[in-house]
mmCIF file of C-alpha atoms in Angstrom:
data_model
loop_
_atom_site.group_PDB
_atom_site.id
_atom_site.type_symbol
_atom_site.label_atom_id
_atom_site.label_comp_id
_atom_site.label_asym_id
_atom_site.label_seq_id
_atom_site.Cartn_x
_atom_site.Cartn_y
_atom_site.Cartn_z
ATOM 1 C CA MET R 1070 -19.662 -5.217 19.222
ATOM 2 C CA PRO R 1071 -16.838 -7.592 18.178
ATOM 3 C CA LYS R 1072 -13.567 -6.176 16.949
ATOM 4 C CA LYS R 1073 -12.771 -6.498 13.279
ATOM 5 C CA ALA R 1074 -9.692 -8.458 12.333
ATOM 6 C CA PRO R 1075 -6.928 -6.400 10.710
ATOM 7 C CA HIS R 1076 -7.258 -6.267 6.957
ATOM 8 C CA LYS R 1077 -5.067 -8.779 5.161
ATOM 9 C CA TYR R 1078 -3.833 -7.880 1.720
ATOM 10 C CA ASN R 1079 -2.706 -10.063 -1.149
ATOM 11 C CA LYS R 1080 1.032 -9.891 -1.896
ATOM 12 C CA ASN R 1081 0.487 -8.386 -5.362
ATOM 13 C CA THR R 1082 -1.820 -5.754 -3.894
ATOM 14 C CA LEU R 1083 0.844 -4.828 -1.352
ATOM 15 C CA LEU R 1084 3.451 -4.546 -4.105
ATOM 16 C CA ARG R 1085 1.150 -2.230 -6.103
ATOM 17 C CA MET R 1086 0.531 -0.205 -2.948
ATOM 18 C CA GLN R 1087 4.286 0.146 -2.476
ATOM 19 C CA ILE R 1088 4.689 1.448 -6.049
ATOM 20 C CA VAL R 1089 1.943 4.042 -5.531
ATOM 21 C CA VAL R 1090 3.389 5.166 -2.182
ATOM 22 C CA ASP R 1091 6.870 5.460 -3.732
ATOM 23 C CA ILE R 1092 5.469 7.654 -6.534
ATOM 24 C CA TYR R 1093 3.691 9.785 -3.931
ATOM 25 C CA LEU R 1094 6.825 10.221 -1.798
ATOM 26 C CA LYS R 1095 8.936 11.040 -4.860
ATOM 27 C CA HIS R 1096 6.690 13.928 -5.914
ATOM 28 C CA LYS R 1097 5.349 15.193 -2.571
ATOM 29 C CA ASP R 1098 7.011 18.337 -1.298
ATOM 30 C CA GLU R 1099 5.921 21.660 0.185
ATOM 31 C CA SER R 1100 4.739 23.015 -3.182
ATOM 32 C CA ASN R 1101 2.667 19.917 -4.099
ATOM 33 C CA THR R 1102 -0.444 18.992 -2.168
ATOM 34 C CA THR R 1103 -1.518 15.395 -1.716
ATOM 35 C CA VAL R 1104 -4.458 15.918 -4.071
ATOM 36 C CA GLY R 1105 -2.174 17.569 -6.646
ATOM 37 C CA VAL R 1106 0.279 14.665 -6.588
ATOM 38 C CA PHE R 1107 -2.630 12.244 -6.799
ATOM 39 C CA ARG R 1108 -4.220 13.929 -9.811
ATOM 40 C CA LYS R 1109 -1.013 14.583 -11.748
ATOM 41 C CA TYR R 1110 1.173 11.541 -11.056
ATOM 42 C CA ILE R 1111 -0.930 8.680 -9.683
ATOM 43 C CA GLU R 1112 -4.507 8.756 -10.992
ATOM 44 C CA PRO R 1113 -3.599 8.709 -14.729
ATOM 45 C CA TYR R 1114 -1.616 5.472 -14.276
ATOM 46 C CA TYR R 1115 -3.346 3.804 -11.324
ATOM 47 C CA PRO R 1116 -7.078 4.635 -11.446
ATOM 48 C CA MET R 1117 -8.327 4.894 -7.854
ATOM 49 C CA SER R 1118 -10.022 7.346 -5.536
ATOM 50 C CA ILE R 1119 -8.244 9.748 -3.234
ATOM 51 C CA GLY R 1120 -9.618 7.721 -0.316
ATOM 52 C CA THR R 1121 -7.817 4.652 -1.623
ATOM 53 C CA LEU R 1122 -4.575 6.643 -1.754
ATOM 54 C CA TYR R 1123 -5.067 7.661 1.886
ATOM 55 C CA ASN R 1124 -5.619 3.987 2.786
ATOM 56 C CA TYR R 1125 -2.416 3.050 0.944
ATOM 57 C CA LEU R 1126 -0.472 5.763 2.779
ATOM 58 C CA SER R 1127 -1.717 4.580 6.177
ATOM 59 C CA THR R 1128 -1.032 0.873 5.577
ATOM 60 C CA PRO R 1129 2.178 -0.576 7.093
ATOM 61 C CA ILE R 1130 3.195 -2.166 3.777
ATOM 62 C CA ASP R 1131 6.646 -3.391 4.844
ATOM 63 C CA ARG R 1132 5.251 -5.093 7.943
ATOM 64 C CA GLU R 1133 2.491 -6.786 5.919
ATOM 65 C CA LEU R 1134 4.996 -8.033 3.304
ATOM 66 C CA LYS R 1135 7.276 -9.422 6.028
ATOM 67 C CA ALA R 1136 4.312 -11.237 7.588
ATOM 68 C CA ILE R 1137 3.457 -12.841 4.243
ATOM 69 C CA GLU R 1138 7.078 -13.879 3.686
ATOM 70 C CA SER R 1139 7.419 -15.376 7.164
ATOM 71 C CA LYS R 1140 4.159 -17.283 6.698
ATOM 72 C CA SER R 1141 5.373 -18.745 3.395
ATOM 73 C CA GLU R 1142 8.686 -19.706 5.040
ATOM 74 C CA GLN R 1143 6.797 -21.509 7.796
ATOM 75 C CA LEU R 1144 4.766 -23.411 5.232
ATOM 76 C CA GLU R 1145 7.990 -24.473 3.500
ATOM 77 C CA LEU R 1146 9.092 -26.248 6.685
ATOM 78 C CA PHE R 1147 6.255 -28.753 6.405
ATOM 79 C CA LYS R 1148 6.923 -29.855 2.827
#
């Protein structure tokens, strides 16, 4: 079975993911569970499933953004 290529995200999607992860990290502590933070602070403003939040948390957002920026810089060289 062939390997799947890593998922590529749009820049705006990555920026939204970064906002959601920042909200999560701001409110997550020992007294708040992941589901509690999701229901109280994230879901009312960014409608998504808990599975989507877990995907956001496991995505290397900074690395993906740097890859997009370096690709756009490379394209600038050929103009």
